[in-house]
Amino acid sequence: MSNEHTGGSPRTLKTVSRAFDVVRALEELDGARVTELADHLDLSKSVVYNYLSTLREEKYVVKDGDTYQLSLQFLLVGEYVRYQNILYRIGKSEIEDLAEKTGEYAHLATEQHGLGVNLYKVSGETAVGSDYQVNKLQRADYLHFSATGKAILAHLPRERVDWIIDRYGLPAKTEATITDRDELFEELETVRERGYSLNDEEEIKGLQAIGAPVTNRHGRVLGSISVSGPVRRMKQPEYHQNLIESVINTANVIEVNVNMEESDDEFPTFS
Amino acid sequence: MSNEHTGGSPRTLKTVSRAFDVVRALEELDGARVTELADHLDLSKSVVYNYLSTLREEKYVVKDGDTYQLSLQFLLVGEYVRYQNILYRIGKSEIEDLAEKTGEYAHLATEQHGLGVNLYKVSGETAVGSDYQVNKLQRADYLHFSATGKAILAHLPRERVDWIIDRYGLPAKTEATITDRDELFEELETVRERGYSLNDEEEIKGLQAIGAPVTNRHGRVLGSISVSGPVRRMKQPEYHQNLIESVINTANVIEVNVNMEESDDEFPTFS
DNA sequence: ATATGTGTTTGTATTTCGCAAACAACTTTC
DNA sequence: GAAAGTTGTTTGCGAAATACAAACACATAT
């Protein structure tokens, strides 16, 4: 039975996609056995077995008794990737200083595939929730309801922001989350004008954050930083103003150092 | 021409292996363009292009202009894997306390595929080299010349240690590195008897480390911890003795908490 | 002791991938 | 400023690698 066979271009390698389906399934299931995976993925046991064996040979999967798990190989490669990121290399210590100086949580984030990824986060002395924010497992998250996210969005080309909204929508996390496209663009305009972004309980009730972008010399946004804390404290006028200045200042310091290091380079957009 | 075709069992999926060859190449080359990769991997351009497109679709690769890079997806999955590890979840804060208390570097490590992987590392106040150890990019490394590694090896089944030596050898890093199998087994016997391991400039000249294993209630070693510092300081008798006690104590605390959390479970070996 | 579960192995059919060559879009060079 | 050299991308087709199902060995449960 001849189908439409060999697809268009670029031709996706189904075997590779399926391998990553297995990886995703192992993550969702927190490790699994062959049969369980076969059911979950709607593949035959023998096929799943071959994928697992191959992934194991490549060291991306370990077998613990009859249970297969993702291995720390992902962490090793992941830390390599993070280290490759100049924003991380330069920003890490600055963010630590910022957290120490302000006493609040400080975050360093970037964008990838239209979502925000935290490169680093550190908790200051007076930060609430005792490391909850820092120890929690993070995933890539929407950009429109975080201070780091809005600082990034505000400095991406409009078409890219539209693409991101088309792709992921503007889901609400609290009542304060901006869920309307036009409203978001107005907010981003404000962010650009005043030089910093604000997350006013739009992600978590009771939590406010102040963010600022880091751009390279071509104006491309490399990522952003933020500090966050309880609204009660964050709203005190002098405190608030001080934080804004600290955040913007730190972002500028990072920016200068990044641009001093980046010698050559380009201006395209990631995808 | 009918060859031996379809290989033995388990049948390695060559397409998957090749995908990870591409990942490895992107890591070695710190990102690369299509042609460069094709040359490096001895594949045709079109083939490489398809692998990159697929990996990009899966979000494990990003394209920056004409350059392809590994993405932070590896970090996200990696942090998930680390978080799954009970030794990390329980040990992280204990290791932080240990570093603060001793002022030296503290490490938390485990074994995978016969090599050591650092799950967490933190620098104390008086630690030398100002964060060099902490900020340096880490890879999986041999077990036989580190304090964490020897603590682990000492509590693995002898056959597994033999397998590891057969597979990776005992390469020297300094003049002090143990490179002889019998000598290593004697050393491991000593480690078991006295309850802690010692790395006396076997990895880096001038650096000494003290390690202790963490085992579960079935006696299987889950990983190990260590503190490290300059030999001059580390060799002072009272200081030395204090560190040994601190390390063993911390290892015990972690052990107790891990075993309280681990309810059911197994006793097989990872691979 | 029999039945149902597991992970693993094998034979075979066919889907899918790899190659080479063509194409389009850019740089470089003369 | 056209031509020769780059790139990355697309396509057709033959060859090879993969998916399936069924059998196997082993364990656990009934």
Coordinates of C-alpha atoms (C1' of nucleotides) in Angstrom, one line a residue:
Chain A
M1 CA 0.0 0.0 0.0
S2 CA 1.8 3.1 -1.2
N3 CA 1.0 6.1 1.0
E4 CA 2.3 9.6 0.4
H5 CA 5.6 8.1 1.6
T6 CA 8.7 10.2 2.1
G7 CA 7.5 13.5 3.5
G8 CA 8.3 17.0 2.4
S9 CA 11.2 19.1 3.6
P10 CA 12.8 19.2 6.0
R11 CA 12.2 15.5 6.4
T12 CA 11.7 14.7 10.1
L13 CA 13.4 11.5 11.2
K14 CA 10.7 9.6 12.8
T15 CA 13.1 7.3 14.6
V16 CA 14.7 10.3 16.3
S17 CA 11.3 11.8 17.2
R18 CA 10.2 8.5 18.7
A19 CA 13.4 8.4 20.7
F20 CA 12.5 11.7 22.3
D21 CA 9.0 10.5 22.8
V22 CA 10.5 7.8 24.9
V23 CA 12.6 10.4 26.8
R24 CA 9.5 12.5 27.4
A25 CA 7.5 9.5 28.6
L26 CA 10.3 8.5 31.0
E27 CA 10.1 12.1 32.4
E28 CA 6.3 12.1 32.7
L29 CA 6.2 8.7 34.3
D30 CA 9.2 9.3 36.5
G31 CA 10.8 6.2 35.1
A32 CA 9.0 3.2 33.8
R33 CA 9.2 -0.4 32.7
V34 CA 9.1 -1.7 29.2
T35 CA 5.4 -2.7 29.1
E36 CA 4.3 0.5 30.8
L37 CA 6.1 2.6 28.2
A38 CA 4.8 0.4 25.3
D39 CA 1.2 1.1 26.5
H40 CA 1.9 4.7 27.1
L41 CA 3.4 5.3 23.7
D42 CA 1.3 2.8 21.8
L43 CA 4.2 0.9 20.5
S44 CA 5.1 -2.8 20.7
K45 CA 7.2 -4.0 23.5
S46 CA 10.1 -5.0 21.3
V47 CA 10.2 -1.6 19.7
V48 CA 10.3 0.2 23.1
Y49 CA 12.9 -2.3 24.2
N50 CA 15.2 -1.3 21.3
Y51 CA 14.8 2.4 22.0
L52 CA 15.6 1.9 25.6
S53 CA 18.6 -0.2 24.8
T54 CA 19.9 2.4 22.4
L55 CA 19.4 5.3 24.8
R56 CA 21.1 3.3 27.4
E57 CA 24.1 2.6 25.2
E58 CA 24.3 6.3 24.6
K59 CA 24.2 6.8 28.4
Y60 CA 21.1 8.9 28.4
V61 CA 19.1 6.2 30.2
V62 CA 19.9 4.0 33.1
K63 CA 18.3 0.7 34.0
D64 CA 17.6 0.2 37.7
G65 CA 16.4 -3.4 38.0
D66 CA 13.6 -3.5 35.5
T67 CA 12.9 0.2 35.6
Y68 CA 14.4 2.5 33.1
Q69 CA 15.2 6.1 34.1
L70 CA 16.6 9.2 32.4
S71 CA 20.3 9.6 33.4
L72 CA 22.3 12.5 34.7
Q73 CA 23.8 12.7 31.2
F74 CA 21.1 15.3 30.6
L75 CA 22.4 17.3 33.5
L76 CA 26.0 17.2 32.2
V77 CA 25.1 18.3 28.8
G78 CA 22.6 20.8 30.2
E79 CA 25.3 22.4 32.4
Y80 CA 27.6 22.6 29.4
V81 CA 24.9 24.4 27.4
R82 CA 24.3 26.8 30.3
Y83 CA 28.0 27.5 30.5
Q84 CA 28.1 28.3 26.8
N85 CA 25.6 31.1 27.5
I86 CA 27.5 34.3 27.9
L87 CA 24.6 35.8 29.9
Y88 CA 25.0 33.1 32.5
R89 CA 28.8 33.2 32.7
I90 CA 28.8 37.0 33.2
G91 CA 25.5 37.4 35.0
K92 CA 25.8 34.6 37.7
S93 CA 27.9 36.5 40.2
E94 CA 26.1 39.8 39.5
I95 CA 22.8 38.1 40.3
E96 CA 24.3 36.8 43.5
D97 CA 25.4 40.3 44.5
L98 CA 21.9 41.6 43.7
A99 CA 20.3 39.0 45.9
E100 CA 22.7 39.7 48.7
K101 CA 22.2 43.5 48.4
T102 CA 18.4 43.4 48.2
G103 CA 17.8 40.4 50.4
E104 CA 15.2 39.2 47.9
Y105 CA 15.1 36.4 45.3
A106 CA 17.0 37.2 42.1
H107 CA 16.5 35.5 38.8
L108 CA 18.4 35.4 35.5
A109 CA 16.4 34.2 32.5
T110 CA 16.5 33.9 28.8
E111 CA 14.1 32.9 26.0
Q112 CA 14.1 29.8 24.0
H113 CA 11.4 28.5 21.6
G114 CA 9.1 31.3 22.8
L115 CA 9.2 30.3 26.4
G116 CA 11.3 31.6 29.4
V117 CA 14.1 29.5 30.9
N118 CA 15.7 30.4 34.2
L119 CA 19.5 30.2 33.8
Y120 CA 20.1 30.9 37.5
K121 CA 18.2 31.9 40.6
V122 CA 19.4 32.7 44.1
S123 CA 17.7 33.6 47.3
G124 CA 18.6 36.6 49.5
E125 CA 18.6 36.6 53.3
T126 CA 15.1 38.0 53.8
A127 CA 13.5 36.2 50.9
V128 CA 10.2 34.6 51.8
G129 CA 9.2 31.0 51.7
S130 CA 12.7 29.8 52.6
D131 CA 14.1 28.7 49.3
Y132 CA 10.8 27.5 47.9
Q133 CA 11.4 29.5 44.7
V134 CA 15.0 28.3 44.5
N135 CA 14.6 24.6 45.2
K136 CA 11.4 24.1 43.2
L137 CA 11.9 22.2 40.0
Q138 CA 11.6 24.6 37.1
R139 CA 10.3 24.1 33.6
A140 CA 10.2 26.4 30.6
D141 CA 7.3 28.7 31.3
Y142 CA 5.2 31.4 29.6
L143 CA 6.8 34.8 29.2
H144 CA 3.7 37.0 29.6
F145 CA 3.2 36.8 33.3
S146 CA 6.7 37.1 34.8
A147 CA 8.9 40.2 35.2
T148 CA 11.8 38.5 33.4
G149 CA 9.4 37.4 30.7
K150 CA 7.9 40.8 30.1
A151 CA 11.3 42.4 30.0
I152 CA 12.2 40.0 27.2
L153 CA 9.0 40.3 25.3
A154 CA 9.3 44.1 25.4
H155 CA 12.5 43.9 23.4
L156 CA 11.7 41.2 20.9
P157 CA 10.5 42.2 17.4
R158 CA 6.7 42.6 17.3
E159 CA 6.3 39.7 14.8
R160 CA 8.1 37.3 17.1
V161 CA 5.9 38.3 20.0
D162 CA 2.8 37.7 17.8
W163 CA 4.2 34.4 16.8
I164 CA 4.7 33.4 20.4
I165 CA 1.2 34.5 21.4
D166 CA -0.2 32.6 18.4
R167 CA 1.7 29.5 19.4
Y168 CA 1.2 29.5 23.2
G169 CA -1.7 31.8 23.9
L170 CA -1.9 34.0 27.0
P171 CA -3.2 31.7 29.7
A172 CA -4.0 33.2 33.1
K173 CA -2.3 32.2 36.3
T174 CA -4.0 34.6 38.6
E175 CA -6.7 37.2 38.2
A176 CA -4.0 39.8 37.5
T177 CA -2.5 38.0 34.5
I178 CA -2.7 39.9 31.3
T179 CA -4.7 37.7 28.9
D180 CA -5.5 40.2 26.1
R181 CA -3.1 40.7 23.2
D182 CA -3.6 44.4 22.9
E183 CA -3.4 45.0 26.6
L184 CA -0.1 43.1 26.6
F185 CA 1.4 45.2 23.8
E186 CA 0.4 48.3 25.7
E187 CA 2.1 47.0 28.8
L188 CA 5.2 46.1 26.7
E189 CA 5.3 49.6 25.4
T190 CA 5.3 50.9 29.0
V191 CA 8.1 48.5 29.9
R192 CA 10.2 49.9 27.1
E193 CA 9.5 53.5 28.0
R194 CA 10.3 53.2 31.7
G195 CA 13.1 50.7 31.3
Y196 CA 11.9 48.0 33.7
S197 CA 9.1 45.5 33.9
L198 CA 6.7 44.7 36.7
N199 CA 5.0 41.5 37.7
D200 CA 2.3 42.5 40.1
E201 CA 0.8 39.3 41.4
E202 CA 0.3 38.2 37.8
E203 CA 2.0 34.8 38.3
I204 CA 1.6 34.1 42.0
K205 CA -0.8 35.9 44.4
G206 CA 1.2 38.0 46.9
L207 CA 4.3 38.1 44.9
Q208 CA 5.7 41.1 43.1
A209 CA 8.7 41.2 40.9
I210 CA 10.8 43.9 39.1
G211 CA 12.6 43.0 35.9
A212 CA 15.0 44.5 33.4
P213 CA 16.3 43.3 30.1
V214 CA 19.9 42.7 29.0
T215 CA 20.6 43.4 25.4
N216 CA 23.7 43.2 23.3
R217 CA 25.1 46.0 21.3
H218 CA 23.0 45.3 18.3
G219 CA 19.9 45.7 20.4
R220 CA 19.0 42.1 20.5
V221 CA 17.7 41.0 23.9
L222 CA 19.8 38.2 25.4
G223 CA 17.7 37.7 28.5
S224 CA 16.7 39.5 31.6
I225 CA 17.0 39.7 35.4
S226 CA 14.5 40.3 38.2
V227 CA 14.1 40.5 41.9
S228 CA 10.9 39.3 43.6
G229 CA 9.4 39.4 47.1
P230 CA 6.1 39.8 49.0
V231 CA 3.9 42.6 47.8
R232 CA 3.6 44.1 51.3
R233 CA 7.3 44.8 51.4
M234 CA 7.8 45.4 47.7
K235 CA 5.1 48.1 47.6
Q236 CA 6.7 50.4 50.1
P237 CA 7.6 53.5 47.9
E238 CA 11.3 54.0 48.9
Y239 CA 12.0 50.3 49.0
H240 CA 10.3 49.9 45.6
Q241 CA 12.3 52.7 44.1
N242 CA 15.6 51.4 45.5
L243 CA 14.9 48.0 44.0
I244 CA 14.1 49.4 40.6
E245 CA 17.4 51.2 40.6
S246 CA 19.3 48.1 41.8
V247 CA 17.8 45.9 39.1
I248 CA 18.4 48.4 36.3
N249 CA 21.9 49.0 37.6
T250 CA 22.7 45.3 37.7
A251 CA 21.2 44.8 34.3
N252 CA 23.5 47.5 32.9
V253 CA 26.6 46.1 34.5
I254 CA 25.9 42.7 33.0
E255 CA 25.1 44.4 29.7
V256 CA 28.4 46.2 29.6
N257 CA 30.4 43.2 30.5
V258 CA 28.6 41.0 28.0
N259 CA 29.2 43.5 25.2
M260 CA 32.9 43.8 26.1
E261 CA 33.3 40.1 25.8
E262 CA 31.2 39.6 22.6
S263 CA 33.7 40.6 20.0
D264 CA 32.2 39.6 16.6
D265 CA 28.8 38.1 16.2
E266 CA 25.5 38.4 14.6
F267 CA 21.9 39.7 15.1
P268 CA 19.5 36.9 14.1
T269 CA 16.7 35.5 16.2
F270 CA 16.7 32.2 18.0
S271 CA 14.3 29.6 17.1
Chain B
M1 CA 23.8 -8.0 -1.8
S2 CA 22.4 -9.5 1.3
N3 CA 24.8 -8.8 4.2
E4 CA 24.5 -10.0 7.8
H5 CA 21.6 -7.4 7.9
T6 CA 19.6 -6.9 11.0
G7 CA 22.0 -7.1 13.9
G8 CA 21.8 -9.2 17.0
S9 CA 20.0 -8.3 20.2
P10 CA 19.3 -5.8 21.6
R11 CA 19.2 -4.1 18.2
T12 CA 20.7 -0.7 18.4
L13 CA 18.8 1.9 16.4
K14 CA 21.4 3.5 14.3
T15 CA 19.3 6.5 13.6
V16 CA 19.1 7.2 17.3
S17 CA 22.8 6.7 17.8
R18 CA 23.5 9.0 14.9
A19 CA 21.2 11.7 16.4
F20 CA 23.3 11.6 19.6
D21 CA 26.5 11.7 17.5
V22 CA 25.2 15.0 16.2
V23 CA 24.5 16.2 19.8
R24 CA 28.0 15.2 20.8
A25 CA 29.5 16.9 17.8
L26 CA 27.6 20.1 18.6
E27 CA 29.0 19.9 22.1
E28 CA 32.6 19.3 20.9
L29 CA 32.4 22.1 18.3
D30 CA 30.5 24.5 20.6
G31 CA 27.9 24.8 17.9
A32 CA 28.4 24.4 14.2
R33 CA 27.0 24.9 10.8
V34 CA 25.7 22.2 8.5
T35 CA 28.7 21.7 6.4
E36 CA 31.1 21.7 9.3
L37 CA 29.1 19.0 11.0
A38 CA 28.8 16.9 7.8
D39 CA 32.6 16.9 7.5
H40 CA 33.1 16.2 11.2
L41 CA 30.7 13.3 11.2
D42 CA 31.4 12.0 7.7
L43 CA 27.8 12.3 6.6
S44 CA 26.3 14.1 3.7
K45 CA 25.0 17.6 4.1
S46 CA 21.4 16.6 3.5
V47 CA 21.5 13.9 6.2
V48 CA 22.9 16.2 8.8
Y49 CA 20.3 18.8 7.8
N50 CA 17.6 16.3 8.5
Y51 CA 19.0 15.4 11.9
L52 CA 19.3 19.0 12.9
S53 CA 15.8 19.8 11.7
T54 CA 14.4 17.0 13.7
L55 CA 16.4 17.9 16.9
R56 CA 15.2 21.4 16.5
E57 CA 11.6 20.3 16.2
E58 CA 12.1 18.4 19.4
K59 CA 13.6 21.6 20.9
Y60 CA 16.9 20.1 21.8
V61 CA 18.7 22.3 19.2
V62 CA 18.4 25.9 18.4
K63 CA 19.4 27.7 15.2
D64 CA 21.2 31.0 15.6
G65 CA 21.5 32.3 12.1
D66 CA 23.2 29.5 10.2
T67 CA 24.7 28.0 13.4
Y68 CA 23.1 25.2 15.2
Q69 CA 23.5 24.9 19.0
L70 CA 22.4 22.6 21.7
S71 CA 19.5 24.1 23.6
L72 CA 18.6 24.7 27.2
Q73 CA 16.2 21.8 26.9
F74 CA 19.1 19.6 28.1
L75 CA 19.3 21.7 31.2
L76 CA 15.6 21.5 31.9
V77 CA 15.5 17.8 31.6
G78 CA 18.8 17.5 33.5
E79 CA 17.5 19.4 36.4
Y80 CA 14.5 17.2 36.4
V81 CA 16.7 14.2 36.6
R82 CA 18.7 15.6 39.4
Y83 CA 15.6 16.5 41.3
Q84 CA 14.5 12.9 40.9
N85 CA 17.6 11.8 42.8
I86 CA 16.8 11.4 46.4
L87 CA 20.4 12.0 47.4
Y88 CA 20.3 15.4 45.8
R89 CA 16.9 16.4 47.3
I90 CA 18.0 15.4 50.8
G91 CA 21.7 16.1 50.6
K92 CA 21.7 19.6 49.1
S93 CA 21.0 21.6 52.2
E94 CA 23.2 19.4 54.3
I95 CA 26.1 20.0 52.0
E96 CA 25.5 23.7 52.2
D97 CA 25.6 23.5 56.0
L98 CA 28.8 21.4 55.8
A99 CA 30.5 24.0 53.5
E100 CA 29.4 26.8 55.8
K101 CA 30.6 25.0 58.9
T102 CA 34.0 24.0 57.5
G103 CA 34.6 26.9 55.3
E104 CA 35.9 24.6 52.6
Y105 CA 34.4 23.2 49.3
A106 CA 31.8 20.6 49.7
H107 CA 30.7 18.1 47.1
L108 CA 27.8 15.7 46.6
A109 CA 28.4 13.0 44.0
T110 CA 27.0 9.8 42.6
E111 CA 28.1 7.2 40.1
Q112 CA 26.7 6.5 36.7
H113 CA 28.0 4.2 34.0
G114 CA 31.1 3.7 36.0
L115 CA 32.0 7.4 36.3
G116 CA 31.4 10.0 39.0
V117 CA 28.9 12.8 38.5
N118 CA 28.7 15.8 40.8
L119 CA 25.1 16.4 41.8
Y120 CA 26.0 19.6 43.8
K121 CA 28.9 21.6 44.9
V122 CA 29.2 24.6 47.1
S123 CA 32.1 26.8 48.2
G124 CA 32.7 27.8 51.9
E125 CA 34.0 31.1 53.0
T126 CA 37.6 30.3 53.3
A127 CA 37.7 28.0 50.2
V128 CA 40.7 28.7 48.0
G129 CA 40.7 29.7 44.4
S130 CA 37.6 31.8 44.8
D131 CA 34.9 29.6 43.3
Y132 CA 37.1 28.1 40.7
Q133 CA 35.9 24.6 41.7
V134 CA 32.3 25.7 41.8
N135 CA 32.1 27.7 38.6
K136 CA 34.2 25.3 36.5
L137 CA 32.2 23.3 34.0
Q138 CA 32.0 19.7 35.1
R139 CA 31.9 16.4 33.2
A140 CA 31.6 12.8 34.3
D141 CA 35.0 11.9 35.7
Y142 CA 37.0 8.9 36.8
L143 CA 36.2 7.6 40.3
H144 CA 39.6 6.4 41.4
F145 CA 41.3 9.7 42.1
S146 CA 38.7 11.7 44.0
A147 CA 37.6 11.4 47.6
T148 CA 33.9 11.1 46.5
G149 CA 34.9 8.5 43.9
K150 CA 36.9 6.3 46.2
A151 CA 34.2 6.4 48.8
I152 CA 31.8 5.1 46.2
L153 CA 34.2 2.5 44.8
A154 CA 34.9 1.2 48.3
H155 CA 31.2 0.2 48.6
L156 CA 30.5 -1.2 45.2
P157 CA 30.6 -4.9 44.6
R158 CA 34.1 -6.0 43.7
E159 CA 32.9 -7.3 40.2
R160 CA 31.6 -3.9 39.4
V161 CA 34.8 -2.2 40.4
D162 CA 36.7 -4.6 38.2
W163 CA 34.3 -3.9 35.3
I164 CA 34.9 -0.2 35.8
I165 CA 38.6 -0.6 35.8
D166 CA 38.5 -2.8 32.7
R167 CA 36.4 -0.3 30.9
Y168 CA 38.1 3.0 31.9
G169 CA 41.5 2.0 33.2
L170 CA 43.3 3.9 36.0
P171 CA 44.8 7.0 34.3
A172 CA 47.0 9.2 36.3
K173 CA 46.3 12.8 37.0
T174 CA 49.2 13.6 39.3
E175 CA 52.2 11.6 40.5
A176 CA 50.1 10.6 43.5
T177 CA 47.2 9.0 41.5
I178 CA 46.8 5.3 42.2
T179 CA 47.2 3.5 38.9
D180 CA 47.6 -0.1 40.0
R181 CA 44.6 -2.3 40.4
D182 CA 45.8 -4.2 43.5
E183 CA 47.0 -1.0 45.2
L184 CA 43.6 0.5 44.6
F185 CA 41.8 -2.5 46.1
E186 CA 44.0 -2.2 49.2
E187 CA 43.2 1.4 49.4
L188 CA 39.5 0.7 49.1
E189 CA 39.8 -1.9 51.9
T190 CA 41.3 0.9 54.1
V191 CA 38.5 3.2 53.2
R192 CA 35.9 0.7 54.3
E193 CA 37.7 0.0 57.5
R194 CA 38.2 3.6 58.7
G195 CA 34.9 4.8 57.3
Y196 CA 36.2 7.7 55.2
S197 CA 38.2 8.2 52.0
L198 CA 41.2 10.5 51.3
N199 CA 42.3 12.1 48.2
D200 CA 45.8 13.3 48.9
E201 CA 46.8 15.4 45.8
E202 CA 45.8 12.5 43.6
E203 CA 43.7 14.6 41.4
I204 CA 45.1 18.1 41.7
K205 CA 48.5 19.0 43.2
G206 CA 48.1 20.9 46.5
L207 CA 44.5 19.8 47.0
Q208 CA 43.4 17.3 49.6
A209 CA 39.8 16.0 50.1
I210 CA 38.0 13.9 52.7
G211 CA 35.0 11.8 51.6
A212 CA 32.4 9.5 53.0
P213 CA 29.8 7.3 51.4
V214 CA 26.0 7.4 51.7
T215 CA 24.4 4.0 51.5
N216 CA 20.8 3.0 51.7
R217 CA 19.4 0.4 54.2
H218 CA 20.2 -2.5 51.9
G219 CA 23.9 -1.4 51.9
R220 CA 23.8 -0.1 48.3
V221 CA 25.9 3.0 47.9
L222 CA 23.8 5.9 46.6
G223 CA 26.7 8.3 46.4
S224 CA 29.1 10.2 48.6
I225 CA 30.2 13.6 49.9
S226 CA 33.5 15.3 50.4
V227 CA 35.1 18.5 51.6
S228 CA 38.3 19.7 50.0
G229 CA 40.9 22.4 50.6
P230 CA 44.6 23.2 50.4
V231 CA 46.9 20.5 51.8
R232 CA 48.7 23.0 54.1
R233 CA 45.5 23.7 55.9
M234 CA 44.0 20.2 55.5
K235 CA 47.0 18.5 57.1
Q236 CA 46.9 20.2 60.4
P237 CA 46.1 17.4 62.8
E238 CA 43.3 18.9 64.8
Y239 CA 41.8 20.5 61.8
H240 CA 42.0 17.3 59.8
Q241 CA 40.4 15.3 62.6
N242 CA 37.6 17.8 62.9
L243 CA 36.9 17.6 59.2
I244 CA 36.8 13.9 59.2
E245 CA 34.2 14.0 61.9
S246 CA 32.1 16.6 60.2
V247 CA 32.1 14.7 56.9
I248 CA 31.2 11.4 58.5
N249 CA 28.6 13.1 60.5
T250 CA 27.0 14.9 57.5
A251 CA 27.0 11.6 55.6
N252 CA 25.2 9.9 58.4
V253 CA 22.6 12.6 58.7
I254 CA 21.9 12.4 54.9
E255 CA 21.9 8.6 55.2
V256 CA 19.3 8.6 57.9
N257 CA 17.0 11.0 56.1
V258 CA 17.3 9.2 52.8
N259 CA 16.5 5.9 54.5
M260 CA 13.5 7.4 56.2
E261 CA 12.1 8.6 52.9
E262 CA 12.9 5.5 50.9
S263 CA 10.0 3.3 51.8
D264 CA 10.0 0.3 49.5
D265 CA 12.6 -0.3 46.8
E266 CA 15.2 -2.5 45.5
F267 CA 18.8 -3.4 45.5
P268 CA 20.0 -3.8 41.9
T269 CA 23.0 -2.0 40.4
F270 CA 22.8 0.9 38.0
S271 CA 24.1 0.6 34.5
Chain C
dA1 C1' 1.0 -27.0 39.1
dT2 C1' -1.0 -23.8 35.9
dA3 C1' -1.7 -19.3 34.3
dT4 C1' -0.5 -14.7 33.7
dG5 C1' 2.8 -11.5 34.1
dT6 C1' 7.5 -9.7 32.9
dG7 C1' 11.8 -8.6 29.7
dT8 C1' 14.2 -10.3 25.8
dT9 C1' 15.0 -12.5 21.1
dT10 C1' 14.0 -13.6 16.4
dG11 C1' 12.1 -13.6 11.3
dT12 C1' 10.1 -11.0 7.9
dA13 C1' 7.8 -7.2 5.4
dT14 C1' 8.1 -2.4 4.4
dT15 C1' 8.9 1.9 5.8
dT16 C1' 12.3 5.1 6.2
dC17 C1' 16.6 6.8 5.8
dG18 C1' 21.1 8.0 3.2
dC19 C1' 23.2 9.4 -0.8
dA20 C1' 24.1 12.3 -4.7
dA21 C1' 22.8 15.7 -7.5
dA22 C1' 20.1 19.8 -8.3
dC23 C1' 18.6 24.2 -6.5
dA24 C1' 18.5 28.9 -4.5
dA25 C1' 20.5 32.4 -2.0
dC26 C1' 24.9 34.6 -0.6
dT27 C1' 29.9 36.0 -0.7
dT28 C1' 33.9 36.5 -2.7
dT29 C1' 36.9 37.5 -6.3
dC30 C1' 38.7 39.2 -10.3
Chain D
dG1 C1' 29.6 43.8 -11.9
dA2 C1' 29.5 39.1 -13.7
dA3 C1' 31.3 34.6 -12.5
dA4 C1' 33.0 31.2 -9.5
dG5 C1' 32.8 29.8 -5.2
dT6 C1' 30.4 29.4 -1.0
dT7 C1' 26.6 28.3 1.8
dG8 C1' 21.7 25.9 3.4
dT9 C1' 17.9 23.5 1.5
dT10 C1' 15.1 20.3 -1.5
dT11 C1' 14.2 16.1 -4.2
dG12 C1' 14.2 11.1 -6.4
dC13 C1' 15.3 6.8 -5.7
dG14 C1' 17.8 2.6 -4.2
dA15 C1' 19.3 0.3 -0.1
dA16 C1' 19.0 -0.6 4.5
dA17 C1' 17.2 -0.1 8.9
dT18 C1' 13.1 -0.4 11.6
dA19 C1' 8.3 -2.1 13.3
dC20 C1' 5.6 -5.7 14.0
dA21 C1' 4.1 -10.0 15.8
dA22 C1' 4.9 -14.1 17.6
dA23 C1' 8.0 -17.1 20.3
dC24 C1' 11.0 -17.5 24.1
dA25 C1' 12.8 -17.7 29.0
dC26 C1' 12.0 -16.5 33.4
dA27 C1' 9.5 -15.0 37.4
dT28 C1' 5.6 -14.4 40.2
dA29 C1' 1.0 -15.2 41.5
dT30 C1' -3.1 -18.0 41.8

